[in-house]
Amino acid sequence: MAKKKNEKNLVFNFRIVYLLMLMMGNTNLTFQMRAYDILNYVIGFFGIALLFLRVRRAKDYLKTPGIWLLVGLIGLYAVSSILNYSYGGISGFVSNGKATIWMACQMLLLYAYDMPSKEELNKEFQMMCWIIVSFNFLSVLISYGMLIVNYSKLYIGDGTSIMYGVVWNRLWGTFIDPNYGAVEAVVAILLSVYLFRERKKIWMRVFFMANIVLSLMYVVYSDSRTGMVVMAIAIVSYVFLGLFYTGKRIRRGIVSVLTCGAIAVCFALGVLGSFGEVKTVGLLPREAYLQIENNWGQNDAPPQQPTEDILEIGRGEEQLDSGTGSRRLAIWKSGLEIAKKSPIFGTTFRNLVPFAYSEVPEAYIIHNGDKVFWDLHNCFMNVLACQGIPALILFVAFVVIVLKKAITYLLKKPRIMLKEQVLLISVLATIAGAAMFNSMIMYVSSIETAIFWIFLGYCMQICHLEEELNA
């Protein structure tokens, strides 16, 4: 028992440091810091050591839903890495080796679990919520400060472009990518709403409310359509599930379900419809600052107004018309073209582009007159192209298993951690929705990916505890 407890503590510590590492890697404030590279290797070796410990006690984790399917996905990726060696060479092989390790850490350390206890689970869940909300608060606060002072910086070097502050009329702020930043902000809003309801201290409630407001403003100023979509998903799922239960009573019947759904949709439309007002009010401090800065030291000169192009935030019609919707369809079409060339073992994620240059030279991801796309902006499409049809079947089967578990829990008058489960399912739905338009959940190391696998593990543990209680 002591060994099991020590291992649980080590895995919990790994989850925390892994999440902190990704937070450090997903902000431009620590971009190209040597400390991050060192931390990456240290945590990687920590994860490998824990994987060996889990292999020794593999039978203790067999109750984790879909665990064998995930082991199959990891094994198939390793095989695909060997078979696709010729496309990426030694660098591609090493990169795929690292990807396999991180994939195993996400699925077997972040997600897989031993026999849980309600007290341990709740304590870990609360701490994870605080870490995510605290990091997000700092990120969106600094980002809003960048917006007010109109801070803008563009770094281009070594084939990498990093934006800071306001670039191309969008708020990147401290985030490497505003789409990922917007998704993280939406997740933080959900967590803050939950913590606001659970905590009674005034200073905590003020903190959570400030985080909600700043996160909402980041979604607005990032001008991320992915952010708007996942905001709608988050609101509809959380409000619907909140209305679906009154205490622990389920509102059964078609009329009740449709009523809950209609209220949730109307609430989401109301929030999205307020984006224009939020943008206007939030820009007032920026306008005042720019007026002061513009007139500083010009006491004898007539007052000047900030130009419209400086004050404007948001992409214009021309940018939107040429943008992401049609592009993503073309990217997904490239994924199908690549999958046809290697339907069984795929290309691996790291060799996707070299494979396309060699086998599908006319594919849109490499032949579009603009830039090379290193992923397919869709979780399922990435699995199909990077690992082939067998892996896609395993992945879809896994999705079905966890969905069945979660739905069964919700429909049987749950008694264990209902409020937490409603939050977890809403967060998972939010990230899953984002994964339909961006690369998350599979093959990438991002904050959203880590949150997804950690929270999916918590969700399944609550289902497990409920099943034991009803046994």
Coordinates of C-alpha atoms in Angstrom, one line a residue:
M1 CA 0.0 0.0 0.0
A2 CA 2.8 2.4 0.8
K3 CA 4.4 1.7 -2.6
K4 CA 1.1 2.4 -4.3
K5 CA 0.7 5.7 -2.4
N6 CA 4.2 6.8 -3.3
E7 CA 3.6 6.0 -6.9
K8 CA 0.4 7.9 -6.9
N9 CA 2.1 10.9 -5.4
L10 CA 4.9 10.7 -8.0
V11 CA 2.3 10.6 -10.8
F12 CA 0.4 13.5 -9.3
N13 CA 3.7 15.5 -9.1
F14 CA 4.4 14.5 -12.8
R15 CA 1.0 15.9 -13.9
I16 CA 1.7 19.2 -12.2
V17 CA 5.2 19.7 -13.5
Y18 CA 4.2 18.5 -17.0
L19 CA 1.3 21.0 -17.0
L20 CA 3.7 23.8 -15.8
M21 CA 6.2 22.9 -18.5
L22 CA 3.5 23.2 -21.2
M23 CA 2.4 26.5 -19.7
M24 CA 6.0 27.7 -20.0
G25 CA 6.3 26.3 -23.6
N26 CA 3.0 27.8 -24.8
T27 CA 3.8 31.4 -23.8
N28 CA 6.0 33.7 -25.9
L29 CA 7.4 35.2 -22.6
T30 CA 9.6 32.1 -22.2
F31 CA 10.2 31.5 -25.9
Q32 CA 13.7 30.2 -26.7
M33 CA 14.7 30.1 -23.0
R34 CA 17.4 27.5 -22.4
A35 CA 15.8 26.6 -19.1
Y36 CA 12.7 25.3 -20.9
D37 CA 14.8 22.9 -23.0
I38 CA 16.5 21.5 -19.9
L39 CA 13.1 21.2 -18.1
N40 CA 11.7 19.4 -21.1
Y41 CA 14.4 16.7 -20.9
V42 CA 14.2 16.4 -17.1
I43 CA 10.4 15.9 -17.1
G44 CA 10.8 13.5 -20.1
F45 CA 13.1 11.3 -18.1
F46 CA 10.8 11.6 -15.1
G47 CA 7.9 10.4 -17.2
I48 CA 9.9 7.4 -18.6
A49 CA 10.8 6.3 -15.1
L50 CA 7.2 6.4 -14.1
L51 CA 6.1 4.5 -17.2
F52 CA 8.5 1.7 -16.2
L53 CA 6.9 1.7 -12.7
R54 CA 3.4 1.4 -14.3
V55 CA 4.5 -1.4 -16.5
R56 CA 5.5 -3.4 -13.5
R57 CA 2.0 -2.9 -12.0
A58 CA 0.1 -3.0 -15.3
K59 CA -2.7 -5.2 -14.0
D60 CA -3.7 -2.4 -11.5
Y61 CA -4.6 -0.1 -14.4
L62 CA -6.7 -2.5 -16.5
K63 CA -10.0 -1.0 -15.2
T64 CA -9.1 2.3 -16.9
P65 CA -11.7 2.4 -19.7
G66 CA -10.2 1.8 -23.2
I67 CA -6.6 1.4 -21.8
W68 CA -5.8 -1.5 -24.2
L69 CA -6.9 0.6 -27.2
L70 CA -4.6 3.4 -26.1
V71 CA -1.7 0.9 -25.7
G72 CA -2.5 -0.2 -29.3
L73 CA -2.4 3.4 -30.5
I74 CA 1.0 3.9 -28.9
G75 CA 2.4 0.6 -30.4
L76 CA 1.1 1.4 -33.8
Y77 CA 2.7 4.8 -33.7
A78 CA 6.1 3.3 -32.8
V79 CA 5.7 0.8 -35.7
S80 CA 4.8 3.6 -38.1
S81 CA 7.8 5.6 -36.9
I82 CA 10.1 2.7 -38.0
L83 CA 8.3 2.1 -41.3
N84 CA 8.5 5.8 -42.2
Y85 CA 12.1 6.3 -41.4
S86 CA 13.1 7.0 -45.0
Y87 CA 10.9 10.2 -45.1
G88 CA 12.3 12.0 -42.1
G89 CA 15.7 10.4 -41.7
I90 CA 17.4 10.3 -38.4
S91 CA 16.0 13.6 -37.2
G92 CA 12.5 12.6 -38.0
F93 CA 13.0 9.2 -36.3
V94 CA 14.3 10.9 -33.1
S95 CA 11.5 13.4 -33.2
N96 CA 8.9 10.6 -33.6
G97 CA 10.6 8.7 -30.7
K98 CA 10.1 11.7 -28.5
A99 CA 6.5 12.0 -29.7
T100 CA 5.9 8.3 -28.8
I101 CA 7.2 8.9 -25.3
W102 CA 5.0 12.0 -24.8
M103 CA 2.0 10.1 -26.2
A104 CA 2.6 7.3 -23.7
C105 CA 2.9 9.8 -20.9
Q106 CA -0.3 11.5 -21.8
M107 CA -2.3 8.3 -22.1
L108 CA -0.7 6.1 -19.4
L109 CA 0.2 8.8 -16.8
L110 CA -2.2 11.7 -17.2
Y111 CA -5.2 9.5 -18.1
A112 CA -4.7 6.0 -16.7
Y113 CA -5.5 5.4 -13.0
D114 CA -5.3 2.9 -10.2
M115 CA -8.3 2.3 -7.8
P116 CA -9.3 5.9 -6.9
S117 CA -10.6 7.3 -3.6
K118 CA -13.0 10.2 -3.6
E119 CA -10.9 12.3 -1.2
E120 CA -7.7 12.0 -3.1
L121 CA -9.5 12.6 -6.4
N122 CA -11.2 15.7 -5.2
K123 CA -8.0 17.1 -3.7
E124 CA -6.1 16.6 -6.9
F125 CA -8.9 18.0 -9.0
Q126 CA -9.2 21.2 -6.9
M127 CA -5.4 21.8 -7.1
M128 CA -5.4 21.3 -10.9
C129 CA -8.2 23.8 -11.2
W130 CA -6.3 26.4 -9.2
I131 CA -3.1 25.9 -11.3
I132 CA -4.9 26.3 -14.6
V133 CA -7.0 29.4 -13.4
S134 CA -4.0 31.1 -11.9
F135 CA -1.8 30.7 -15.0
N136 CA -4.6 31.9 -17.2
F137 CA -5.3 34.9 -15.1
L138 CA -1.7 36.0 -15.4
S139 CA -1.7 35.4 -19.1
V140 CA -4.9 37.3 -19.9
L141 CA -4.0 40.1 -17.5
I142 CA -0.6 40.7 -19.1
S143 CA -2.2 40.3 -22.6
Y144 CA -4.8 43.0 -21.8
G145 CA -2.1 45.2 -20.6
M146 CA -0.3 44.7 -24.0
L147 CA -3.6 45.7 -25.7
I148 CA -4.0 48.9 -23.7
V149 CA -0.4 50.1 -24.4
N150 CA -0.6 48.8 -28.0
Y151 CA 2.4 46.7 -27.5
S152 CA 3.4 44.8 -30.7
K153 CA 6.4 42.7 -31.6
L154 CA 7.1 40.2 -34.3
Y155 CA 10.0 37.8 -34.1
I156 CA 11.1 35.9 -37.2
G157 CA 14.1 33.6 -37.1
D158 CA 15.2 30.0 -37.7
G159 CA 12.0 29.4 -39.7
T160 CA 9.8 30.4 -36.7
S161 CA 7.5 33.4 -36.3
I162 CA 6.5 34.5 -32.8
M163 CA 4.0 37.3 -32.2
Y164 CA 3.7 39.4 -29.0
G165 CA 0.9 41.7 -28.1
V166 CA -1.3 43.1 -30.9
V167 CA -0.3 41.9 -34.3
W168 CA -2.4 42.1 -37.5
N169 CA -5.3 43.7 -35.5
R170 CA -5.5 40.6 -33.3
L171 CA -4.5 40.2 -29.7
W172 CA -1.9 37.5 -29.4
G173 CA -0.8 38.8 -26.0
T174 CA 1.4 36.3 -24.2
F175 CA 0.2 33.3 -26.2
I176 CA 2.1 31.6 -29.0
D177 CA -1.2 31.1 -30.9
P178 CA -4.4 33.2 -30.2
N179 CA -6.6 30.2 -31.1
Y180 CA -5.1 28.1 -28.4
G181 CA -5.1 31.0 -26.1
A182 CA -8.8 31.6 -26.7
V183 CA -9.5 27.9 -26.0
E184 CA -7.5 28.0 -22.7
A185 CA -9.4 31.2 -21.8
V186 CA -12.8 29.5 -22.3
V187 CA -11.7 26.5 -20.2
A188 CA -10.6 28.9 -17.5
I189 CA -14.0 30.6 -17.6
L190 CA -15.7 27.3 -16.9
L191 CA -13.3 26.5 -14.0
S192 CA -13.7 30.0 -12.6
V193 CA -17.5 29.8 -12.6
Y194 CA -17.3 26.5 -10.8
L195 CA -14.8 27.8 -8.2
F196 CA -16.8 31.0 -7.8
R197 CA -19.9 28.9 -6.8
E198 CA -17.8 26.7 -4.4
R199 CA -15.8 29.4 -2.6
K200 CA -17.4 31.8 -0.2
K201 CA -14.5 34.1 0.6
I202 CA -15.0 37.6 -1.0
W203 CA -11.4 37.9 -2.3
M204 CA -11.6 34.6 -4.0
R205 CA -14.9 35.5 -5.7
V206 CA -13.5 38.8 -6.8
F207 CA -10.4 36.9 -8.3
F208 CA -12.6 34.4 -10.1
M209 CA -14.9 37.2 -11.5
A210 CA -11.9 39.2 -12.7
N211 CA -10.6 36.1 -14.4
I212 CA -13.9 35.5 -16.1
V213 CA -14.0 39.1 -17.4
L214 CA -10.4 39.2 -18.6
S215 CA -10.7 35.7 -20.2
L216 CA -13.9 36.8 -22.0
M217 CA -12.1 39.9 -23.3
Y218 CA -9.2 37.8 -24.5
V219 CA -11.6 35.6 -26.5
V220 CA -13.1 38.8 -28.0
Y221 CA -9.8 40.6 -28.9
S222 CA -8.0 37.5 -30.1
D223 CA -10.6 37.5 -32.9
S224 CA -10.6 33.7 -32.9
R225 CA -13.5 32.0 -34.6
T226 CA -12.4 28.8 -32.9
G227 CA -12.7 30.7 -29.6
M228 CA -16.3 31.7 -30.4
V229 CA -17.2 28.2 -31.4
V230 CA -15.8 26.6 -28.2
M231 CA -17.4 29.4 -26.1
A232 CA -20.8 28.4 -27.5
I233 CA -20.0 24.7 -26.8
A234 CA -18.8 25.5 -23.2
I235 CA -21.9 27.6 -22.4
V236 CA -24.4 25.2 -23.9
S237 CA -22.9 22.1 -22.3
Y238 CA -22.4 23.6 -18.8
V239 CA -25.8 25.4 -18.7
F240 CA -27.7 22.5 -20.1
L241 CA -26.2 20.0 -17.7
G242 CA -26.7 22.5 -14.8
L243 CA -30.4 22.8 -15.7
F244 CA -30.8 19.1 -16.4
Y245 CA -30.2 18.4 -12.7
T246 CA -32.0 20.1 -9.8
G247 CA -29.8 19.0 -6.9
K248 CA -29.6 15.3 -7.7
R249 CA -32.9 15.1 -9.5
I250 CA -32.9 14.5 -13.2
R251 CA -35.3 16.5 -15.4
R252 CA -36.6 13.7 -17.5
G253 CA -39.0 13.9 -20.5
I254 CA -38.6 15.4 -23.9
V255 CA -40.2 18.7 -23.0
S256 CA -37.9 19.2 -20.0
V257 CA -34.8 18.3 -22.1
L258 CA -35.8 20.6 -24.9
T259 CA -36.5 23.4 -22.5
C260 CA -33.1 23.0 -20.9
G261 CA -31.5 22.9 -24.3
A262 CA -33.4 26.0 -25.5
I263 CA -32.4 28.0 -22.4
A264 CA -28.8 27.0 -22.8
V265 CA -28.7 27.9 -26.5
C266 CA -30.3 31.3 -25.8
F267 CA -27.8 32.0 -23.0
A268 CA -24.9 31.2 -25.4
L269 CA -26.3 33.4 -28.1
G270 CA -26.7 36.2 -25.5
V271 CA -23.1 35.9 -24.5
L272 CA -21.8 35.8 -28.1
G273 CA -24.1 38.7 -29.0
S274 CA -22.5 40.8 -26.3
F275 CA -19.0 40.5 -27.9
G276 CA -19.5 43.9 -29.7
E277 CA -20.2 45.7 -26.4
V278 CA -17.4 44.0 -24.6
K279 CA -15.0 45.0 -27.4
T280 CA -16.1 48.6 -27.2
V281 CA -16.0 49.0 -23.4
G282 CA -12.7 47.1 -23.1
L283 CA -11.0 49.4 -25.6
L284 CA -11.8 52.6 -23.7
P285 CA -8.7 52.4 -21.5
R286 CA -6.6 51.7 -24.7
E287 CA -8.1 54.8 -26.4
A288 CA -7.4 57.0 -23.4
Y289 CA -3.8 55.7 -23.1
L290 CA -3.1 56.3 -26.7
Q291 CA -4.5 59.8 -26.6
I292 CA -2.2 60.6 -23.6
E293 CA 0.8 59.0 -25.3
N294 CA 0.1 60.8 -28.6
N295 CA -0.1 64.3 -26.9
W296 CA 2.7 63.7 -24.4
G297 CA 5.1 66.6 -24.7
Q298 CA 3.0 68.4 -27.3
N299 CA 1.5 71.1 -25.1
D300 CA 1.8 73.7 -27.8
A301 CA 0.4 71.4 -30.5
P302 CA -3.3 70.9 -31.2
P303 CA -4.7 67.6 -29.7
Q304 CA -4.5 64.6 -32.0
Q305 CA -6.7 61.6 -32.0
P306 CA -5.3 58.0 -32.4
T307 CA -5.7 56.8 -35.9
E308 CA -8.6 54.4 -36.7
D309 CA -6.2 51.6 -37.8
I310 CA -4.4 51.7 -34.4
L311 CA -7.7 51.5 -32.5
E312 CA -9.3 48.9 -34.6
I313 CA -9.2 45.3 -33.3
G314 CA -10.4 42.4 -35.4
R315 CA -9.7 41.1 -38.9
G316 CA -11.4 42.8 -41.8
E317 CA -13.8 41.2 -44.2
E318 CA -11.1 40.6 -46.8
Q319 CA -9.0 38.7 -44.3
L320 CA -12.0 36.6 -43.1
D321 CA -13.2 35.9 -46.7
S322 CA -9.8 34.5 -47.6
G323 CA -9.4 32.6 -44.4
T324 CA -9.8 29.7 -42.3
G325 CA -13.0 28.0 -43.4
S326 CA -12.1 27.2 -47.0
R327 CA -8.5 26.6 -46.0
R328 CA -9.4 24.0 -43.4
L329 CA -11.5 22.2 -46.1
A330 CA -8.4 22.2 -48.4
I331 CA -6.2 21.0 -45.5
W332 CA -8.6 18.1 -44.7
K333 CA -8.7 17.2 -48.4
S334 CA -4.9 16.9 -48.2
G335 CA -5.2 14.6 -45.3
L336 CA -7.4 12.3 -47.3
E337 CA -5.0 12.3 -50.2
I338 CA -2.1 11.4 -47.9
A339 CA -4.2 8.7 -46.2
K340 CA -4.8 7.1 -49.6
K341 CA -1.1 6.7 -50.1
S342 CA -0.5 5.0 -46.8
P343 CA -3.8 3.7 -45.4
I344 CA -2.5 1.1 -43.0
F345 CA 0.4 2.7 -41.1
G346 CA 0.1 6.4 -42.1
T347 CA 3.0 8.8 -42.1
T348 CA 3.6 9.6 -38.4
F349 CA 2.9 13.2 -37.3
R350 CA 6.5 14.4 -37.5
N351 CA 6.9 13.0 -41.1
L352 CA 3.6 14.2 -42.4
V353 CA 5.2 17.1 -44.5
P354 CA 8.2 15.1 -45.7
F355 CA 5.8 12.3 -46.8
A356 CA 3.6 14.8 -48.6
Y357 CA 6.6 16.3 -50.5
S358 CA 7.7 12.8 -51.6
E359 CA 4.3 11.1 -52.3
V360 CA 1.7 13.9 -52.8
P361 CA 3.6 16.9 -54.1
E362 CA 0.4 18.8 -55.1
A363 CA -1.2 18.5 -51.7
Y364 CA -2.5 21.8 -50.4
I365 CA -0.6 21.7 -47.1
I366 CA 2.7 22.1 -49.0
H367 CA 1.5 23.6 -52.3
N368 CA -0.7 26.7 -51.5
G369 CA 1.5 29.7 -52.3
D370 CA 1.6 30.8 -48.7
K371 CA 3.1 28.5 -46.1
V372 CA 3.6 24.8 -45.1
F373 CA 1.0 23.4 -42.8
W374 CA 2.6 20.9 -40.4
D375 CA -0.7 19.4 -39.2
L376 CA -4.2 18.8 -40.5
H377 CA -6.2 20.9 -38.0
N378 CA -8.5 18.1 -37.1
C379 CA -7.9 15.4 -34.5
F380 CA -9.5 12.5 -36.4
M381 CA -7.9 13.6 -39.7
N382 CA -4.5 13.6 -38.0
V383 CA -5.0 10.1 -36.7
L384 CA -6.1 8.8 -40.1
A385 CA -3.2 10.4 -42.0
C386 CA -0.5 9.9 -39.4
Q387 CA -1.4 6.4 -38.2
G388 CA -3.8 4.9 -40.8
I389 CA -7.2 3.3 -40.7
P390 CA -6.5 0.7 -38.0
A391 CA -5.4 3.4 -35.6
L392 CA -8.5 5.5 -36.5
I393 CA -10.7 2.5 -35.6
L394 CA -9.0 2.1 -32.3
F395 CA -9.3 5.8 -31.6
V396 CA -13.0 5.9 -32.5
A397 CA -13.7 2.8 -30.4
F398 CA -12.0 4.6 -27.4
V399 CA -14.2 7.7 -27.9
V400 CA -17.3 5.5 -27.9
I401 CA -16.2 3.7 -24.7
V402 CA -15.6 6.9 -22.7
L403 CA -18.7 8.6 -24.1
K404 CA -20.8 5.6 -23.0
K405 CA -19.3 5.7 -19.5
A406 CA -20.0 9.4 -19.1
I407 CA -23.5 9.2 -20.5
T408 CA -24.4 6.2 -18.3
Y409 CA -23.2 8.1 -15.2
L410 CA -25.3 11.1 -16.1
L411 CA -28.5 9.2 -16.7
K412 CA -28.5 7.1 -13.4
K413 CA -29.1 9.8 -10.7
P414 CA -25.4 10.2 -9.8
R415 CA -24.5 10.6 -6.2
I416 CA -20.7 11.1 -6.5
M417 CA -19.2 14.5 -7.3
L418 CA -22.0 15.6 -9.6
K419 CA -21.0 19.2 -9.8
E420 CA -17.4 18.2 -10.6
Q421 CA -18.5 15.8 -13.3
V422 CA -20.7 18.4 -15.0
L423 CA -17.7 20.7 -15.1
L424 CA -15.4 18.0 -16.4
I425 CA -17.7 16.9 -19.2
S426 CA -18.2 20.6 -20.2
V427 CA -14.4 21.2 -20.3
L428 CA -13.9 17.9 -22.3
A429 CA -16.6 18.9 -24.7
T430 CA -15.0 22.3 -25.1
I431 CA -11.5 20.9 -25.9
A432 CA -12.9 18.2 -28.1
G433 CA -14.8 20.9 -30.1
A434 CA -11.6 22.8 -30.5
A435 CA -9.8 19.7 -31.7
M436 CA -12.1 19.6 -34.7
F437 CA -10.5 22.7 -36.0
N438 CA -7.0 22.6 -34.4
S439 CA -4.4 20.0 -33.5
M440 CA -5.1 19.0 -30.0
I441 CA -5.5 15.8 -27.9
M442 CA -3.3 13.7 -30.2
Y443 CA 0.4 14.1 -31.1
V444 CA 0.9 17.6 -29.7
S445 CA 2.1 18.8 -26.4
S446 CA -0.2 21.8 -25.5
I447 CA -1.9 22.9 -22.4
E448 CA -5.3 21.9 -23.9
T449 CA -4.0 18.4 -24.6
A450 CA -2.7 17.9 -21.1
I451 CA -6.0 19.3 -19.5
F452 CA -8.0 16.9 -21.8
W453 CA -6.2 13.7 -20.7
I454 CA -6.0 14.7 -17.1
F455 CA -9.7 15.7 -16.9
L456 CA -10.7 12.6 -18.9
G457 CA -9.0 10.5 -16.3
Y458 CA -10.9 12.4 -13.5
C459 CA -14.2 11.9 -15.4
M460 CA -13.7 8.2 -15.7
Q461 CA -12.6 7.9 -12.1
I462 CA -15.8 9.5 -10.9
C463 CA -17.8 7.1 -13.1
H464 CA -15.8 4.3 -11.5
L465 CA -16.6 5.5 -8.0
E466 CA -20.3 5.8 -8.9
E467 CA -20.3 2.2 -10.2
E468 CA -18.8 0.9 -7.0
L469 CA -21.4 2.8 -5.0
N470 CA -24.2 1.3 -6.9
A471 CA -22.8 -2.2 -7.0

